[in-house]
Amino acid sequence: MSKTGTVYLIGAGPGDRGLITVKGQKLLQKADVIVYDYLVNTDLLDFAKENAEIIYVGKKAGQKEMSQQRINALLVRKAKRFTTVARLKGGDPFIFGRGGEEAEYLQEKEVSFEIVPGVSSVSAVPAYAGISLTHREFTSSFTVVTGHENPSKGKSNIPWEALSQIGTIVFLMGVKNLKKNMLKLMGAGKSPDTPVAVITWGTYPVQTTLTGKIANISDLVNKRKDITSPGIVVVGEVVNLREKINWYESAPLFGKTVLVTRPKKQSESFINLLEAKGARIISFPTIEIAPPKSFQALDSAINSISSYDWIIFTSVNGVTAFFKRLRELSKDIRVLYGAKIAAIGDITSQAVKNMGINVDLVPEDFRAEGLIKLFKKHNVNDTKILLPRAKIARDLLPQTL
């Protein structure tokens, strides 16, 4: 092959951002260009490096889309200019993802490529709905079928008679043609009483699951406005397992939406906790952490740090900014030897300890009021206190002290 960058056809998983593979995540972190589809969870783009070029080429029914030919050509152009091109596709790129077509095109154009398999929605979405595709008491096999065949083929290639004999059937992209496909199954001899589950936006916090039977599932879906594409249809007795093992939709915060206003880098652990309980998270930072326009006041304080009796840290941001500036002034923690340290909150306290300094005072109430109450037990008259903090912080602490 000619000398080009490498295009990585990466499976992004079915939706839940935690289901991307370790290899896929590492490639996103180093990619120069990321080309992604409609069904990719955009939270995965947070892994991209700051200067990465991010290109959306999603295909959604009823909307103007970039043709497959243009996507193929785009991948080749980017591979000729950049070292690492990440082609991010929902689920697994080789399962109804047109990854094979893209790989063929890259091969023809002598562009280096690699395949990074992903967790497929075929198994993951039913699992998140509490449905095991195989089970010793029900079936030892399952079949995966597209619910939306290529209309240009004219004649269906699906062997409906053979399909009707299979224990579990999974229709991907199965919502739009649900009624048509159920009629074909019944026409091929499948019992109209066979259980069916329709799962939309599977593995996302907005996942919706509706169960019924082959004979009535289409009518049930038509009565619901929340059953929309993308969706998977599972047909078979294993659907009844959902009554016992519906774990994901039973989470305490499932169906709840939480708006998180902290900066993303500082809210990640909190977001992970909420997501583990089933919540849908909207990250909407309302403040930006930025250095001051002038370091004059902080530099003056640091240069006379030996004159301070106490240094109070009210946030992790304050700790980070203070010690960063300390290093920029060619100083280190040894200059703080004469001052006692107070911190509001265990996390702030730990941030100070991570700098190699013990904390003398941490209030039980993680607010300025708690520290003020605690300081009343100490004689702070005629003491000099340094309070490195954000510009928008409350005035209660400096005014009271």
Short mmCIF file of C-alpha atoms in Angstrom, two decimals:
data_model
loop_
_atom_site.label_atom_id
_atom_site.label_comp_id
_atom_site.label_asym_id
_atom_site.label_seq_id
_atom_site.Cartn_x
_atom_site.Cartn_y
_atom_site.Cartn_z
CA MET A 1 0.00 0.00 0.00
CA SER A 2 1.07 3.60 -0.55
CA LYS A 3 2.27 5.59 2.38
CA THR A 4 -0.75 7.15 4.10
CA GLY A 5 -2.13 7.56 7.55
CA THR A 6 -4.23 4.76 9.01
CA VAL A 7 -8.02 4.74 9.08
CA TYR A 8 -9.39 2.90 12.12
CA LEU A 9 -12.93 1.60 11.68
CA ILE A 10 -13.99 1.73 15.33
CA GLY A 11 -17.13 0.28 16.85
CA ALA A 12 -18.50 2.86 19.29
CA GLY A 13 -20.83 0.41 20.99
CA PRO A 14 -24.63 0.62 21.20
CA GLY A 15 -24.97 3.93 23.05
CA ASP A 16 -23.83 3.72 26.66
CA ARG A 17 -20.47 5.50 26.50
CA GLY A 18 -18.98 3.00 28.94
CA LEU A 19 -19.38 0.22 26.38
CA ILE A 20 -16.69 1.42 23.98
CA THR A 21 -13.64 -0.85 24.01
CA VAL A 22 -10.38 0.19 25.66
CA LYS A 23 -8.63 0.09 22.29
CA GLY A 24 -11.32 2.24 20.71
CA GLN A 25 -11.04 4.84 23.47
CA LYS A 26 -7.24 5.02 23.18
CA LEU A 27 -7.49 5.57 19.43
CA LEU A 28 -10.00 8.38 19.91
CA GLN A 29 -7.57 10.06 22.31
CA LYS A 30 -4.78 10.10 19.72
CA ALA A 31 -6.82 10.61 16.53
CA ASP A 32 -6.09 13.62 14.33
CA VAL A 33 -9.52 13.31 12.71
CA ILE A 34 -12.73 11.71 13.99
CA VAL A 35 -15.49 10.93 11.48
CA TYR A 36 -18.64 9.82 13.29
CA ASP A 37 -22.19 8.62 12.61
CA TYR A 38 -25.67 9.54 13.83
CA LEU A 39 -25.99 6.67 16.30
CA VAL A 40 -22.68 7.40 18.05
CA ASN A 41 -22.96 8.78 21.58
CA THR A 42 -21.42 12.24 21.24
CA ASP A 43 -20.08 12.01 24.80
CA LEU A 44 -17.35 9.82 23.27
CA LEU A 45 -16.05 12.90 21.45
CA ASP A 46 -14.89 14.20 24.83
CA PHE A 47 -11.98 11.76 24.48
CA ALA A 48 -10.70 13.69 21.46
CA LYS A 49 -7.57 15.77 21.82
CA GLU A 50 -8.01 19.54 21.68
CA ASN A 51 -6.82 20.04 18.10
CA ALA A 52 -8.61 17.03 16.59
CA GLU A 53 -10.84 17.66 13.58
CA ILE A 54 -14.33 16.27 14.22
CA ILE A 55 -16.63 15.58 11.27
CA TYR A 56 -20.26 14.45 11.45
CA VAL A 57 -21.46 12.28 8.57
CA GLY A 58 -24.59 10.85 10.17
CA LYS A 59 -27.42 9.32 8.21
CA LYS A 60 -30.92 9.79 9.58
CA ALA A 61 -34.12 8.83 7.82
CA GLY A 62 -35.95 11.77 6.28
CA GLN A 63 -33.00 14.14 6.48
CA LYS A 64 -30.36 15.22 4.01
CA GLU A 65 -27.35 13.00 4.42
CA MET A 66 -23.82 12.53 3.15
CA SER A 67 -23.74 9.69 0.65
CA GLN A 68 -21.62 6.61 1.30
CA GLN A 69 -19.49 7.49 -1.72
CA ARG A 70 -18.68 10.91 -0.26
CA ILE A 71 -17.87 9.37 3.12
CA ASN A 72 -15.49 6.91 1.46
CA ALA A 73 -13.75 9.71 -0.43
CA LEU A 74 -13.54 11.79 2.75
CA LEU A 75 -11.73 8.99 4.60
CA VAL A 76 -9.17 8.70 1.82
CA ARG A 77 -8.53 12.47 1.74
CA LYS A 78 -8.02 12.64 5.49
CA ALA A 79 -5.75 9.58 5.51
CA LYS A 80 -3.49 11.29 2.95
CA ARG A 81 -3.15 14.33 5.22
CA PHE A 82 -3.15 12.89 8.74
CA THR A 83 -1.54 10.01 10.63
CA THR A 84 -4.56 8.71 12.55
CA VAL A 85 -8.14 8.85 11.28
CA ALA A 86 -10.85 7.43 13.54
CA ARG A 87 -14.00 6.32 11.71
CA LEU A 88 -16.44 5.96 14.59
CA LYS A 89 -19.50 3.83 13.88
CA GLY A 90 -22.38 2.80 16.12
CA GLY A 91 -22.31 -0.75 17.50
CA ASP A 92 -19.88 -2.93 15.56
CA PRO A 93 -18.66 -1.65 12.17
CA PHE A 94 -19.08 -5.06 10.54
CA ILE A 95 -22.65 -5.74 11.70
CA PHE A 96 -25.06 -3.74 9.53
CA GLY A 97 -22.62 -0.83 9.79
CA ARG A 98 -21.33 -0.72 6.20
CA GLY A 99 -17.85 -1.12 7.61
CA GLY A 100 -17.12 -3.81 5.06
CA GLU A 101 -17.89 -1.42 2.21
CA GLU A 102 -15.61 1.24 3.65
CA ALA A 103 -12.80 -1.27 4.22
CA GLU A 104 -13.11 -2.45 0.60
CA TYR A 105 -12.88 1.11 -0.68
CA LEU A 106 -9.83 1.87 1.46
CA GLN A 107 -8.16 -1.30 0.18
CA GLU A 108 -8.85 -0.29 -3.43
CA LYS A 109 -7.34 3.15 -2.81
CA GLU A 110 -4.31 1.62 -1.06
CA VAL A 111 -5.07 3.30 2.24
CA SER A 112 -3.93 1.57 5.42
CA PHE A 113 -6.79 0.58 7.73
CA GLU A 114 -7.57 -1.46 10.83
CA ILE A 115 -10.82 -2.81 12.25
CA VAL A 116 -11.64 -2.23 15.93
CA PRO A 117 -14.72 -4.34 16.73
CA GLY A 118 -17.36 -2.85 19.01
CA VAL A 119 -20.02 -4.11 21.39
CA SER A 120 -22.97 -4.79 19.12
CA SER A 121 -26.47 -3.58 19.80
CA VAL A 122 -27.59 -7.09 18.77
CA SER A 123 -26.74 -8.45 22.21
CA ALA A 124 -26.21 -5.32 24.32
CA VAL A 125 -29.62 -3.71 23.82
CA PRO A 126 -31.63 -6.84 24.72
CA ALA A 127 -29.33 -7.32 27.72
CA TYR A 128 -30.12 -3.78 28.93
CA ALA A 129 -33.81 -4.64 28.55
CA GLY A 130 -33.40 -7.76 30.69
CA ILE A 131 -33.61 -10.20 27.76
CA SER A 132 -31.10 -13.01 27.29
CA LEU A 133 -31.00 -14.03 23.62
CA THR A 134 -30.24 -17.64 24.52
CA HIS A 135 -31.38 -19.62 27.54
CA ARG A 136 -31.20 -23.33 28.30
CA GLU A 137 -34.92 -23.51 29.01
CA PHE A 138 -36.01 -21.66 25.86
CA THR A 139 -33.55 -21.68 22.96
CA SER A 140 -29.93 -22.38 22.10
CA SER A 141 -29.79 -20.19 18.98
CA PHE A 142 -30.70 -16.77 17.67
CA THR A 143 -30.76 -15.08 14.28
CA VAL A 144 -30.08 -11.44 13.43
CA VAL A 145 -31.97 -9.85 10.56
CA THR A 146 -32.13 -6.32 9.25
CA GLY A 147 -35.57 -4.86 9.73
CA HIS A 148 -35.00 -2.50 6.83
CA GLU A 149 -33.59 -4.18 3.72
CA ASN A 150 -31.98 -2.22 0.91
CA PRO A 151 -35.00 -1.04 -1.14
CA SER A 152 -32.97 -1.13 -4.36
CA LYS A 153 -32.76 -4.94 -4.21
CA GLY A 154 -36.43 -5.31 -5.13
CA LYS A 155 -36.82 -8.86 -3.83
CA SER A 156 -36.30 -9.76 -0.17
CA ASN A 157 -33.41 -12.08 0.64
CA ILE A 158 -34.82 -13.02 4.04
CA PRO A 159 -35.88 -16.71 4.22
CA TRP A 160 -39.08 -16.14 6.20
CA GLU A 161 -40.09 -19.82 6.39
CA ALA A 162 -36.72 -20.82 7.84
CA LEU A 163 -36.69 -17.77 10.08
CA SER A 164 -40.04 -18.70 11.61
CA GLN A 165 -38.46 -21.90 12.97
CA ILE A 166 -35.68 -20.06 14.86
CA GLY A 167 -35.94 -19.74 18.63
CA THR A 168 -34.97 -16.06 18.98
CA ILE A 169 -35.05 -13.48 16.20
CA VAL A 170 -33.49 -10.02 16.45
CA PHE A 171 -34.53 -7.34 13.95
CA LEU A 172 -32.11 -4.41 13.81
CA MET A 173 -33.62 -1.12 12.64
CA GLY A 174 -36.92 -2.86 13.17
CA VAL A 175 -39.43 -0.16 14.16
CA LYS A 176 -40.37 1.32 10.77
CA ASN A 177 -41.31 -2.01 9.17
CA LEU A 178 -42.57 -3.68 12.34
CA LYS A 179 -46.08 -4.47 11.10
CA LYS A 180 -44.83 -5.74 7.75
CA ASN A 181 -42.24 -8.03 9.35
CA MET A 182 -44.66 -9.44 11.92
CA LEU A 183 -47.16 -10.26 9.17
CA LYS A 184 -44.45 -12.06 7.22
CA LEU A 185 -43.52 -14.12 10.29
CA MET A 186 -47.13 -15.14 10.88
CA GLY A 187 -47.53 -15.90 7.20
CA ALA A 188 -44.51 -18.19 7.42
CA GLY A 189 -46.05 -20.11 10.32
CA LYS A 190 -44.78 -18.32 13.43
CA SER A 191 -47.34 -18.39 16.24
CA PRO A 192 -49.13 -15.04 16.65
CA ASP A 193 -48.82 -15.51 20.43
CA THR A 194 -45.01 -15.46 20.32
CA PRO A 195 -43.67 -12.77 22.73
CA VAL A 196 -42.13 -9.65 21.19
CA ALA A 197 -40.15 -6.76 22.68
CA VAL A 198 -39.53 -3.44 20.96
CA ILE A 199 -36.57 -1.58 22.49
CA THR A 200 -35.80 1.98 21.41
CA TRP A 201 -32.68 4.01 22.21
CA GLY A 202 -31.25 0.93 23.89
CA THR A 203 -28.52 1.33 26.55
CA TYR A 204 -29.24 5.08 26.78
CA PRO A 205 -30.93 6.52 29.89
CA VAL A 206 -33.98 7.23 27.69
CA GLN A 207 -34.32 3.57 26.73
CA THR A 208 -37.94 2.48 26.26
CA THR A 209 -39.13 -1.13 26.12
CA LEU A 210 -42.59 -2.27 25.05
CA THR A 211 -43.64 -5.92 25.09
CA GLY A 212 -46.49 -7.71 23.40
CA LYS A 213 -47.09 -10.54 20.96
CA ILE A 214 -46.54 -10.90 17.23
CA ALA A 215 -50.26 -10.42 16.64
CA ASN A 216 -50.64 -7.13 18.54
CA ILE A 217 -47.22 -5.50 18.94
CA SER A 218 -47.70 -3.19 15.94
CA ASP A 219 -50.97 -1.84 17.33
CA LEU A 220 -49.38 -1.33 20.76
CA VAL A 221 -46.51 0.65 19.22
CA ASN A 222 -48.91 2.84 17.23
CA LYS A 223 -50.56 3.91 20.48
CA ARG A 224 -47.25 5.13 21.93
CA LYS A 225 -45.52 8.34 20.90
CA ASP A 226 -42.30 7.43 22.70
CA ILE A 227 -41.54 4.37 20.56
CA THR A 228 -39.37 5.81 17.79
CA SER A 229 -36.30 4.79 15.84
CA PRO A 230 -33.61 3.68 16.45
CA GLY A 231 -35.07 0.45 17.71
CA ILE A 232 -34.50 -3.28 17.99
CA VAL A 233 -37.20 -5.92 17.90
CA VAL A 234 -36.72 -9.22 19.73
CA VAL A 235 -39.05 -12.12 18.94
CA GLY A 236 -39.12 -15.28 21.03
CA GLU A 237 -39.94 -16.85 24.39
CA VAL A 238 -36.82 -15.27 25.93
CA VAL A 239 -38.71 -11.96 26.01
CA ASN A 240 -40.58 -13.29 29.05
CA LEU A 241 -37.29 -13.27 31.01
CA ARG A 242 -37.61 -9.50 31.21
CA GLU A 243 -40.15 -9.84 34.02
CA LYS A 244 -37.42 -11.28 36.26
CA ILE A 245 -34.16 -9.69 35.11
CA ASN A 246 -35.11 -6.16 34.05
CA TRP A 247 -32.14 -4.59 35.82
CA TYR A 248 -31.35 -1.40 33.86
CA GLU A 249 -34.79 0.20 33.79
CA SER A 250 -35.21 -0.64 37.48
CA ALA A 251 -32.32 1.60 38.56
CA PRO A 252 -33.40 4.23 41.14
CA LEU A 253 -32.73 7.23 38.89
CA PHE A 254 -33.79 5.68 35.58
CA GLY A 255 -36.03 8.07 33.68
CA LYS A 256 -34.69 11.08 35.60
CA THR A 257 -32.71 13.88 33.96
CA VAL A 258 -30.04 15.71 35.95
CA LEU A 259 -28.48 19.00 34.85
CA VAL A 260 -24.84 19.26 35.99
CA THR A 261 -23.47 22.81 35.95
CA ARG A 262 -19.91 22.18 37.11
CA PRO A 263 -17.03 22.19 34.61
CA LYS A 264 -16.79 18.80 32.90
CA LYS A 265 -13.31 17.98 34.16
CA GLN A 266 -14.45 18.44 37.76
CA SER A 267 -17.80 16.72 37.51
CA GLU A 268 -16.75 13.44 35.90
CA SER A 269 -16.80 11.34 39.08
CA PHE A 270 -20.16 12.84 40.12
CA ILE A 271 -21.61 12.19 36.67
CA ASN A 272 -20.38 8.59 36.79
CA LEU A 273 -22.18 8.06 40.10
CA LEU A 274 -25.44 9.47 38.72
CA GLU A 275 -25.19 7.42 35.54
CA ALA A 276 -24.58 4.27 37.56
CA LYS A 277 -27.97 4.90 39.16
CA GLY A 278 -29.63 5.22 35.75
CA ALA A 279 -29.87 9.01 35.40
CA ARG A 280 -29.69 10.87 32.13
CA ILE A 281 -27.05 13.59 32.43
CA ILE A 282 -27.01 16.95 30.70
CA SER A 283 -23.64 18.59 31.23
CA PHE A 284 -24.05 22.36 31.08
CA PRO A 285 -21.10 24.16 32.70
CA THR A 286 -22.16 27.61 33.87
CA ILE A 287 -18.71 28.84 34.86
CA GLU A 288 -15.32 28.77 33.20
CA ILE A 289 -12.12 28.34 35.16
CA ALA A 290 -9.56 30.79 33.80
CA PRO A 291 -6.45 32.52 35.17
CA PRO A 292 -6.80 36.12 36.41
CA LYS A 293 -6.12 39.00 34.05
CA SER A 294 -3.31 40.04 36.38
CA PHE A 295 -1.24 37.92 38.76
CA GLN A 296 0.00 40.99 40.64
CA ALA A 297 -2.00 40.42 43.83
CA LEU A 298 -1.30 36.68 43.97
CA ASP A 299 2.38 37.13 43.17
CA SER A 300 2.69 39.73 45.91
CA ALA A 301 1.10 37.34 48.41
CA ILE A 302 3.33 34.43 47.37
CA ASN A 303 6.47 36.55 47.53
CA SER A 304 5.58 37.55 51.10
CA ILE A 305 4.13 34.17 52.07
CA SER A 306 6.22 33.93 55.23
CA SER A 307 4.18 36.79 56.74
CA TYR A 308 0.92 34.78 56.70
CA ASP A 309 -0.31 32.76 59.67
CA TRP A 310 -3.09 30.90 57.80
CA ILE A 311 -3.79 29.92 54.21
CA ILE A 312 -7.41 28.97 53.49
CA PHE A 313 -8.33 26.93 50.41
CA THR A 314 -12.02 26.86 49.57
CA SER A 315 -11.96 24.73 46.41
CA VAL A 316 -9.89 22.36 44.32
CA ASN A 317 -9.65 25.10 41.70
CA GLY A 318 -8.02 27.39 44.24
CA VAL A 319 -5.52 24.71 45.22
CA THR A 320 -4.62 23.97 41.61
CA ALA A 321 -4.22 27.62 40.63
CA PHE A 322 -2.22 28.55 43.73
CA PHE A 323 0.36 25.78 43.45
CA LYS A 324 0.65 26.22 39.69
CA ARG A 325 1.55 29.87 40.21
CA LEU A 326 3.91 28.91 43.04
CA ARG A 327 5.87 26.72 40.62
CA GLU A 328 5.81 29.39 37.91
CA LEU A 329 7.52 31.73 40.38
CA SER A 330 10.24 29.08 40.90
CA LYS A 331 9.07 28.32 44.43
CA ASP A 332 7.89 25.11 46.09
CA ILE A 333 6.04 23.96 49.22
CA ARG A 334 9.01 24.72 51.47
CA VAL A 335 8.04 28.40 51.49
CA LEU A 336 4.78 27.50 53.28
CA TYR A 337 6.47 26.09 56.37
CA GLY A 338 5.31 28.87 58.69
CA ALA A 339 1.61 28.89 57.82
CA LYS A 340 -1.24 26.70 58.99
CA ILE A 341 -3.56 25.33 56.32
CA ALA A 342 -7.36 25.21 56.34
CA ALA A 343 -9.53 23.64 53.64
CA ILE A 344 -13.27 23.55 53.03
CA GLY A 345 -14.34 20.04 52.12
CA ASP A 346 -12.63 16.66 52.03
CA ILE A 347 -11.94 16.90 48.31
CA THR A 348 -10.22 20.26 48.70
CA SER A 349 -8.30 18.89 51.67
CA GLN A 350 -7.15 15.90 49.62
CA ALA A 351 -6.04 18.20 46.80
CA VAL A 352 -3.79 20.03 49.29
CA LYS A 353 -2.44 16.74 50.64
CA ASN A 354 -1.65 15.67 47.09
CA MET A 355 0.71 18.63 46.97
CA GLY A 356 2.62 17.16 49.91
CA ILE A 357 1.14 19.33 52.67
CA ASN A 358 -0.93 18.32 55.68
CA VAL A 359 -4.13 20.23 56.41
CA ASP A 360 -4.62 21.61 59.92
CA LEU A 361 -8.31 22.46 59.80
CA VAL A 362 -11.30 21.03 57.89
CA PRO A 363 -14.84 21.96 59.02
CA GLU A 364 -17.54 19.28 59.22
CA ASP A 365 -19.88 21.65 57.39
CA PHE A 366 -18.30 22.04 53.95
CA ARG A 367 -19.22 25.72 53.61
CA ALA A 368 -17.77 29.07 54.59
CA GLU A 369 -20.17 29.08 57.55
CA GLY A 370 -18.62 25.87 58.84
CA LEU A 371 -15.10 27.26 58.70
CA ILE A 372 -16.16 30.51 60.39
CA LYS A 373 -17.73 28.52 63.21
CA LEU A 374 -14.55 26.48 63.61
CA PHE A 375 -12.31 29.56 63.56
CA LYS A 376 -14.23 30.98 66.51
CA LYS A 377 -12.57 28.29 68.61
CA HIS A 378 -9.15 29.54 67.53
CA ASN A 379 -7.62 32.86 68.39
CA VAL A 380 -7.30 34.52 64.99
CA ASN A 381 -7.06 38.07 66.29
CA ASP A 382 -4.08 39.88 64.84
CA THR A 383 -3.37 36.98 62.48
CA LYS A 384 -2.72 37.37 58.79
CA ILE A 385 -4.80 35.12 56.54
CA LEU A 386 -4.32 34.39 52.84
CA LEU A 387 -7.47 33.41 50.94
CA PRO A 388 -6.72 32.41 47.32
CA ARG A 389 -10.10 32.02 45.64
CA ALA A 390 -12.19 32.62 42.55
CA LYS A 391 -13.29 36.12 41.61
CA ILE A 392 -16.99 35.18 41.89
CA ALA A 393 -16.69 33.57 45.33
CA ARG A 394 -18.94 34.78 48.15
CA ASP A 395 -17.72 37.64 50.36
CA LEU A 396 -18.93 36.04 53.60
CA LEU A 397 -15.61 34.47 54.58
CA PRO A 398 -13.27 37.47 54.10
CA GLN A 399 -15.79 39.91 55.58
CA THR A 400 -16.39 37.80 58.70
CA LEU A 401 -12.75 36.96 59.34
#
